[in-house]
mmCIF file with all atom_site columns, C-alpha atoms in Angstrom:
data_model
loop_
_atom_site.group_PDB
_atom_site.id
_atom_site.type_symbol
_atom_site.label_atom_id
_atom_site.label_alt_id
_atom_site.label_comp_id
_atom_site.label_asym_id
_atom_site.label_entity_id
_atom_site.label_seq_id
_atom_site.pdbx_PDB_ins_code
_atom_site.Cartn_x
_atom_site.Cartn_y
_atom_site.Cartn_z
_atom_site.occupancy
_atom_site.B_iso_or_equiv
_atom_site.pdbx_formal_charge
_atom_site.auth_seq_id
_atom_site.auth_comp_id
_atom_site.auth_asym_id
_atom_site.auth_atom_id
_atom_site.pdbx_PDB_model_num
ATOM 1   C CA . MET A 1 1   ? 24.565  -18.620 -5.105  1.00 44.00 ? 7   MET A CA 1
ATOM 2   C CA . GLY A 1 2   ? 26.200  -15.813 -3.356  1.00 45.00 ? 8   GLY A CA 1
ATOM 3   C CA . LYS A 1 3   ? 25.492  -14.920 0.507   1.00 44.00 ? 9   LYS A CA 1
ATOM 4   C CA . ARG A 1 4   ? 22.104  -13.624 1.284   1.00 45.00 ? 10  ARG A CA 1
ATOM 5   C CA . TRP A 1 5   ? 21.277  -10.494 3.252   1.00 43.00 ? 11  TRP A CA 1
ATOM 6   C CA . GLN A 1 6   ? 17.809  -10.006 4.656   1.00 44.00 ? 12  GLN A CA 1
ATOM 7   C CA . ARG A 1 7   ? 16.413  -6.633  4.349   1.00 42.00 ? 13  ARG A CA 1
ATOM 8   C CA . GLY A 1 8   ? 12.672  -6.390  5.016   1.00 45.00 ? 14  GLY A CA 1
ATOM 9   C CA . ARG A 1 9   ? 10.844  -9.195  3.279   1.00 41.00 ? 15  ARG A CA 1
ATOM 10  C CA . LEU A 1 10  ? 13.172  -9.364  0.208   1.00 45.00 ? 16  LEU A CA 1
ATOM 11  C CA . PRO A 1 11  ? 16.637  -11.296 0.556   1.00 49.00 ? 17  PRO A CA 1
ATOM 12  C CA . PHE A 1 12  ? 19.146  -9.849  -1.844  1.00 47.00 ? 18  PHE A CA 1
ATOM 13  C CA . LEU A 1 13  ? 21.945  -11.732 -3.320  1.00 51.00 ? 19  LEU A CA 1
ATOM 14  C CA . GLU A 1 14  ? 25.638  -10.688 -2.979  1.00 48.00 ? 20  GLU A CA 1
ATOM 15  C CA . SER A 1 15  ? 25.860  -10.140 -6.881  1.00 48.00 ? 21  SER A CA 1
ATOM 16  C CA . ASP A 1 16  ? 22.943  -7.629  -6.701  1.00 48.00 ? 22  ASP A CA 1
ATOM 17  C CA . VAL A 1 17  ? 24.624  -5.321  -4.207  1.00 47.00 ? 23  VAL A CA 1
ATOM 18  C CA . GLU A 1 18  ? 26.384  -2.122  -5.080  1.00 49.00 ? 24  GLU A CA 1
ATOM 19  C CA . SER A 1 19  ? 27.450  -0.966  -1.892  1.00 52.00 ? 25  SER A CA 1
ATOM 20  C CA . PHE A 1 20  ? 26.356  -0.779  2.047   1.00 52.00 ? 26  PHE A CA 1
ATOM 21  C CA . ARG A 1 21  ? 24.767  2.176   3.559   1.00 55.00 ? 27  ARG A CA 1
ATOM 22  C CA . PRO A 1 22  ? 24.609  2.749   7.285   1.00 55.00 ? 28  PRO A CA 1
ATOM 23  C CA . GLU A 1 23  ? 20.645  1.873   8.630   1.00 57.00 ? 29  GLU A CA 1
ATOM 24  C CA . PRO A 1 24  ? 19.451  2.610   11.984  1.00 56.00 ? 30  PRO A CA 1
ATOM 25  C CA . CYS A 1 25  ? 18.535  -0.526  13.602  1.00 55.00 ? 31  CYS A CA 1
ATOM 26  C CA . LEU A 1 26  ? 18.101  0.160   17.427  1.00 57.00 ? 32  LEU A CA 1
ATOM 27  C CA . TYR A 1 27  ? 17.342  3.378   19.695  1.00 55.00 ? 33  TYR A CA 1
ATOM 28  C CA . ASP A 1 28  ? 18.476  2.897   23.342  1.00 59.00 ? 34  ASP A CA 1
ATOM 29  C CA . GLY A 1 29  ? 16.971  6.095   24.258  1.00 58.00 ? 35  GLY A CA 1
ATOM 30  C CA . ARG A 1 30  ? 20.306  8.184   23.818  1.00 61.00 ? 36  ARG A CA 1
ATOM 31  C CA . ALA A 1 31  ? 21.149  6.912   20.168  1.00 57.00 ? 37  ALA A CA 1
ATOM 32  C CA . TRP A 1 32  ? 20.671  5.055   17.230  1.00 57.00 ? 38  TRP A CA 1
ATOM 33  C CA . SER A 1 33  ? 22.714  1.884   16.590  1.00 58.00 ? 39  SER A CA 1
ATOM 34  C CA . PHE A 1 34  ? 23.444  1.301   13.024  1.00 56.00 ? 40  PHE A CA 1
ATOM 35  C CA . ARG A 1 35  ? 24.207  -1.671  10.913  1.00 57.00 ? 41  ARG A CA 1
ATOM 36  C CA . LEU A 1 36  ? 25.132  -1.816  7.343   1.00 56.00 ? 42  LEU A CA 1
ATOM 37  C CA . ALA A 1 37  ? 22.492  -2.632  4.924   1.00 56.00 ? 43  ALA A CA 1
ATOM 38  C CA . PRO A 1 38  ? 23.143  -3.685  1.334   1.00 51.00 ? 44  PRO A CA 1
ATOM 39  C CA . ILE A 1 39  ? 21.950  -1.150  -1.700  1.00 50.00 ? 45  ILE A CA 1
ATOM 40  C CA . PRO A 1 40  ? 20.826  -3.120  -4.641  1.00 49.00 ? 46  PRO A CA 1
ATOM 41  C CA . ILE A 1 41  ? 22.163  -2.536  -7.928  1.00 47.00 ? 47  ILE A CA 1
ATOM 42  C CA . PHE A 1 42  ? 18.705  -2.202  -9.713  1.00 46.00 ? 48  PHE A CA 1
ATOM 43  C CA . PRO A 1 43  ? 15.327  -3.086  -7.999  1.00 45.00 ? 49  PRO A CA 1
ATOM 44  C CA . SER A 1 44  ? 14.288  -5.349  -10.628 1.00 42.00 ? 50  SER A CA 1
ATOM 45  C CA . THR A 1 45  ? 17.157  -7.653  -9.923  1.00 42.00 ? 51  THR A CA 1
ATOM 46  C CA . VAL A 1 46  ? 16.104  -8.277  -6.361  1.00 42.00 ? 52  VAL A CA 1
ATOM 47  C CA . HIS A 1 47  ? 15.099  -11.727 -6.020  1.00 43.00 ? 53  HIS A CA 1
ATOM 48  C CA . SER A 1 48  ? 12.082  -12.425 -3.930  1.00 45.00 ? 54  SER A CA 1
ATOM 49  C CA . SER A 1 49  ? 11.856  -15.826 -1.635  1.00 49.00 ? 55  SER A CA 1
ATOM 50  C CA . GLN A 1 50  ? 9.084   -17.143 -3.954  1.00 50.00 ? 56  GLN A CA 1
ATOM 51  C CA . GLY A 1 51  ? 11.088  -17.014 -7.373  1.00 51.00 ? 57  GLY A CA 1
ATOM 52  C CA . GLY A 1 52  ? 11.225  -14.318 -9.889  1.00 50.00 ? 58  GLY A CA 1
ATOM 53  C CA . THR A 1 53  ? 11.983  -10.779 -8.960  1.00 50.00 ? 59  THR A CA 1
ATOM 54  C CA . ALA A 1 54  ? 10.722  -8.508  -6.809  1.00 52.00 ? 60  ALA A CA 1
ATOM 55  C CA . LEU A 1 55  ? 9.116   -6.163  -9.508  1.00 47.00 ? 61  LEU A CA 1
ATOM 56  C CA . GLU A 1 56  ? 7.502   -9.487  -11.423 1.00 48.00 ? 62  GLU A CA 1
ATOM 57  C CA . GLN A 1 57  ? 6.025   -10.336 -7.875  1.00 54.00 ? 63  GLN A CA 1
ATOM 58  C CA . GLN A 1 58  ? 4.906   -6.819  -7.216  1.00 52.00 ? 64  GLN A CA 1
ATOM 59  C CA . TYR A 1 59  ? 2.517   -6.920  -10.180 1.00 48.00 ? 65  TYR A CA 1
ATOM 60  C CA . LYS A 1 60  ? 1.605   -10.726 -9.627  1.00 55.00 ? 66  LYS A CA 1
ATOM 61  C CA . ASP A 1 61  ? -0.555  -10.152 -6.471  1.00 72.00 ? 67  ASP A CA 1
ATOM 62  C CA . GLU A 1 62  ? -1.919  -7.011  -7.619  1.00 81.00 ? 68  GLU A CA 1
ATOM 63  C CA . ILE A 1 63  ? -5.285  -7.600  -9.301  1.00 88.00 ? 69  ILE A CA 1
ATOM 64  C CA . PHE A 1 64  ? -7.120  -4.122  -9.630  1.00 91.00 ? 70  PHE A CA 1
ATOM 65  C CA . THR A 1 65  ? -6.025  -0.638  -8.573  1.00 92.00 ? 71  THR A CA 1
ATOM 66  C CA . LYS A 1 66  ? -7.826  2.795   -8.265  1.00 94.00 ? 72  LYS A CA 1
ATOM 67  C CA . ARG A 1 67  ? -6.338  5.853   -7.205  1.00 94.00 ? 73  ARG A CA 1
ATOM 68  C CA . VAL A 1 68  ? -8.232  8.879   -5.609  1.00 94.00 ? 74  VAL A CA 1
ATOM 69  C CA . ARG A 1 69  ? -6.350  12.222  -5.373  1.00 94.00 ? 75  ARG A CA 1
ATOM 70  C CA . ALA A 1 70  ? -7.857  14.433  -2.644  1.00 92.00 ? 76  ALA A CA 1
ATOM 71  C CA . GLY A 1 71  ? -5.629  17.819  -2.208  1.00 88.00 ? 77  GLY A CA 1
ATOM 72  C CA . LYS A 1 72  ? -2.317  16.731  -0.173  1.00 87.00 ? 78  LYS A CA 1
ATOM 73  C CA . ARG A 1 73  ? -3.382  13.076  0.135   1.00 91.00 ? 79  ARG A CA 1
ATOM 74  C CA . THR A 1 74  ? -3.886  10.521  -2.428  1.00 93.00 ? 80  THR A CA 1
ATOM 75  C CA . TYR A 1 75  ? -6.117  7.322   -1.437  1.00 94.00 ? 81  TYR A CA 1
ATOM 76  C CA . PHE A 1 76  ? -5.372  4.043   -3.327  1.00 94.00 ? 82  PHE A CA 1
ATOM 77  C CA . PHE A 1 77  ? -7.826  0.905   -3.385  1.00 94.00 ? 83  PHE A CA 1
ATOM 78  C CA . ASP A 1 78  ? -6.274  -2.130  -4.091  1.00 93.00 ? 84  ASP A CA 1
ATOM 79  C CA . VAL A 1 79  ? -7.075  -5.569  -4.919  1.00 93.00 ? 85  VAL A CA 1
ATOM 80  C CA . LYS A 1 80  ? -4.583  -8.113  -4.379  1.00 91.00 ? 86  LYS A CA 1
ATOM 81  C CA . SER A 1 81  ? -4.109  -11.837 -4.375  1.00 89.00 ? 87  SER A CA 1
ATOM 82  C CA . THR A 1 82  ? -3.099  -13.939 -1.137  1.00 85.00 ? 88  THR A CA 1
ATOM 83  C CA . LYS A 1 83  ? 0.266   -16.082 -1.275  1.00 82.00 ? 89  LYS A CA 1
ATOM 84  C CA . SER A 1 84  ? -1.653  -19.145 -2.373  1.00 81.00 ? 90  SER A CA 1
ATOM 85  C CA . GLU A 1 85  ? -3.337  -17.025 -5.170  1.00 80.00 ? 91  GLU A CA 1
ATOM 86  C CA . LYS A 1 86  ? -6.586  -18.777 -4.328  1.00 84.00 ? 92  LYS A CA 1
ATOM 87  C CA . ASP A 1 87  ? -8.124  -15.835 -2.399  1.00 88.00 ? 93  ASP A CA 1
ATOM 88  C CA . PHE A 1 88  ? -7.965  -11.912 -2.496  1.00 90.00 ? 94  PHE A CA 1
ATOM 89  C CA . TYR A 1 89  ? -8.089  -8.915  -0.089  1.00 92.00 ? 95  TYR A CA 1
ATOM 90  C CA . ILE A 1 90  ? -8.447  -5.258  -0.292  1.00 93.00 ? 96  ILE A CA 1
ATOM 91  C CA . THR A 1 91  ? -5.861  -2.881  1.007   1.00 93.00 ? 97  THR A CA 1
ATOM 92  C CA . ILE A 1 92  ? -6.915  1.103   1.444   1.00 93.00 ? 98  ILE A CA 1
ATOM 93  C CA . THR A 1 93  ? -3.897  3.216   1.617   1.00 93.00 ? 99  THR A CA 1
ATOM 94  C CA . GLU A 1 94  ? -3.702  6.701   2.453   1.00 94.00 ? 100 GLU A CA 1
ATOM 95  C CA . SER A 1 95  ? -0.734  8.433   1.337   1.00 92.00 ? 101 SER A CA 1
ATOM 96  C CA . LYS A 1 96  ? 0.348   11.874  2.587   1.00 91.00 ? 102 LYS A CA 1
ATOM 97  C CA . ARG A 1 97  ? 3.568   13.863  1.216   1.00 85.00 ? 103 ARG A CA 1
ATOM 98  C CA . VAL A 1 98  ? 5.887   14.675  4.164   1.00 84.00 ? 104 VAL A CA 1
ATOM 99  C CA . GLY A 1 99  ? 8.668   16.805  2.739   1.00 82.00 ? 105 GLY A CA 1
ATOM 100 C CA . GLU A 1 100 ? 10.203  16.709  -0.991  1.00 80.00 ? 106 GLU A CA 1
ATOM 101 C CA . GLU A 1 101 ? 10.455  13.067  -1.738  1.00 79.00 ? 107 GLU A CA 1
ATOM 102 C CA . GLU A 1 102 ? 9.294   11.286  1.651   1.00 84.00 ? 108 GLU A CA 1
ATOM 103 C CA . TYR A 1 103 ? 5.456   10.229  2.093   1.00 84.00 ? 109 TYR A CA 1
ATOM 104 C CA . GLU A 1 104 ? 3.582   8.999   5.031   1.00 90.00 ? 110 GLU A CA 1
ATOM 105 C CA . LYS A 1 105 ? 1.454   6.090   4.606   1.00 91.00 ? 111 LYS A CA 1
ATOM 106 C CA . HIS A 1 106 ? -1.388  4.236   6.161   1.00 92.00 ? 112 HIS A CA 1
ATOM 107 C CA . LYS A 1 107 ? -3.047  1.017   5.376   1.00 93.00 ? 113 LYS A CA 1
ATOM 108 C CA . ILE A 1 108 ? -6.213  -0.841  6.224   1.00 93.00 ? 114 ILE A CA 1
ATOM 109 C CA . PHE A 1 109 ? -6.411  -4.480  5.070   1.00 93.00 ? 115 PHE A CA 1
ATOM 110 C CA . LEU A 1 110 ? -9.849  -5.702  4.378   1.00 93.00 ? 116 LEU A CA 1
ATOM 111 C CA . TYR A 1 111 ? -10.866 -9.326  3.809   1.00 92.00 ? 117 TYR A CA 1
ATOM 112 C CA . LYS A 1 112 ? -13.446 -10.365 1.740   1.00 91.00 ? 118 LYS A CA 1
ATOM 113 C CA . GLU A 1 113 ? -15.463 -11.846 4.755   1.00 94.00 ? 119 GLU A CA 1
ATOM 114 C CA . ASP A 1 114 ? -15.899 -8.369  5.962   1.00 94.00 ? 120 ASP A CA 1
ATOM 115 C CA . PHE A 1 115 ? -16.772 -6.423  2.972   1.00 93.00 ? 121 PHE A CA 1
ATOM 116 C CA . GLN A 1 116 ? -20.438 -6.291  3.825   1.00 95.00 ? 122 GLN A CA 1
ATOM 117 C CA . LYS A 1 117 ? -19.829 -5.208  7.637   1.00 95.00 ? 123 LYS A CA 1
ATOM 118 C CA . PHE A 1 118 ? -17.313 -2.622  6.527   1.00 94.00 ? 124 PHE A CA 1
ATOM 119 C CA . LEU A 1 119 ? -19.392 -1.246  3.623   1.00 94.00 ? 125 LEU A CA 1
ATOM 120 C CA . ASP A 1 120 ? -22.742 -1.195  5.955   1.00 95.00 ? 126 ASP A CA 1
ATOM 121 C CA . ALA A 1 121 ? -20.783 0.973   8.561   1.00 95.00 ? 127 ALA A CA 1
ATOM 122 C CA . LEU A 1 122 ? -19.454 3.333   6.042   1.00 93.00 ? 128 LEU A CA 1
ATOM 123 C CA . ASP A 1 123 ? -22.722 3.796   4.615   1.00 95.00 ? 129 ASP A CA 1
ATOM 124 C CA . GLU A 1 124 ? -24.191 4.457   8.149   1.00 95.00 ? 130 GLU A CA 1
ATOM 125 C CA . THR A 1 125 ? -21.455 6.854   8.855   1.00 95.00 ? 131 THR A CA 1
ATOM 126 C CA . VAL A 1 126 ? -21.729 8.950   5.474   1.00 92.00 ? 132 VAL A CA 1
ATOM 127 C CA . GLU A 1 127 ? -25.638 8.927   6.040   1.00 92.00 ? 133 GLU A CA 1
ATOM 128 C CA . HIS A 1 128 ? -25.416 10.201  9.531   1.00 92.00 ? 134 HIS A CA 1
ATOM 129 C CA . ILE A 1 129 ? -23.023 13.268  8.623   1.00 91.00 ? 135 ILE A CA 1
ATOM 130 C CA . GLN A 1 130 ? -25.218 14.046  5.754   1.00 89.00 ? 136 GLN A CA 1
ATOM 131 C CA . LYS A 1 131 ? -28.396 14.025  7.787   1.00 90.00 ? 137 LYS A CA 1
ATOM 132 C CA . GLN A 1 132 ? -27.204 15.065  11.136  1.00 88.00 ? 138 GLN A CA 1
ATOM 133 C CA . LEU A 1 133 ? -24.122 17.145  10.886  1.00 88.00 ? 139 LEU A CA 1
ATOM 134 C CA . LEU A 1 134 ? -24.928 18.826  7.335   1.00 86.00 ? 140 LEU A CA 1
ATOM 135 C CA . PRO A 1 135 ? -28.682 18.923  7.388   1.00 77.00 ? 141 PRO A CA 1
ATOM 136 C CA . GLY A 1 136 ? -28.722 22.117  4.746   1.00 74.00 ? 142 GLY A CA 1
ATOM 137 C CA . VAL A 1 137 ? -26.387 20.522  2.364   1.00 66.00 ? 143 VAL A CA 1
ATOM 138 C CA . ALA A 1 138 ? -28.337 18.637  -0.570  1.00 58.00 ? 144 ALA A CA 1
ATOM 139 C CA . GLU A 1 139 ? -27.221 15.092  -1.349  1.00 59.00 ? 145 GLU A CA 1
ATOM 140 C CA . PRO A 1 140 ? -25.431 14.866  -4.738  1.00 59.00 ? 146 PRO A CA 1
ATOM 141 C CA . ALA A 1 141 ? -27.731 13.803  -7.621  1.00 59.00 ? 147 ALA A CA 1
ATOM 142 C CA . PRO A 1 142 ? -27.397 10.533  -8.990  1.00 63.00 ? 148 PRO A CA 1
ATOM 143 C CA . PRO A 1 143 ? -25.553 10.067  -12.211 1.00 63.00 ? 149 PRO A CA 1
ATOM 144 C CA . ALA A 1 144 ? -28.070 11.206  -15.172 1.00 61.00 ? 150 ALA A CA 1
ATOM 145 C CA . GLU A 1 145 ? -28.609 8.188   -17.428 1.00 64.00 ? 151 GLU A CA 1
ATOM 146 C CA . ALA A 1 146 ? -27.782 8.895   -21.341 1.00 56.00 ? 152 ALA A CA 1
ATOM 147 C CA . GLU A 1 147 ? -30.853 9.980   -23.243 1.00 54.00 ? 153 GLU A CA 1
ATOM 148 C CA . LYS A 1 148 ? -31.978 7.447   -25.798 1.00 54.00 ? 154 LYS A CA 1
ATOM 149 C CA . PRO A 1 149 ? -33.237 8.877   -29.048 1.00 52.00 ? 155 PRO A CA 1
#
């Protein structure tokens, strides 16, 4: 095994590193301090701490995903398994493009014991908006069932 570096949560093996790049690590109010961070050759060769490659691990814990595009924003609703793979949780991610290739992301982690409380609060909030703030706007009609001959 080669020497290991830590970048975020994924350790890199020395053999997986093509070169190094300066990465900001500390701001003292006047200037940034930089450290050399490894650049992996291929993301799929980055080894996770739980065995296997990072790419394999990424898809292993995702159970379900739903994407909702809304103008400049995209929302992701993901069901993921916990590290023990005995439980699950939901992440709600808002992704907004900032510039050409950068995205600003905000996440909410929602655990199964809070699902009903979250849904109740969301329903109450939407209902308040529909009745109090948009009283003249009709509620959308429920989807029509397919007609049976």
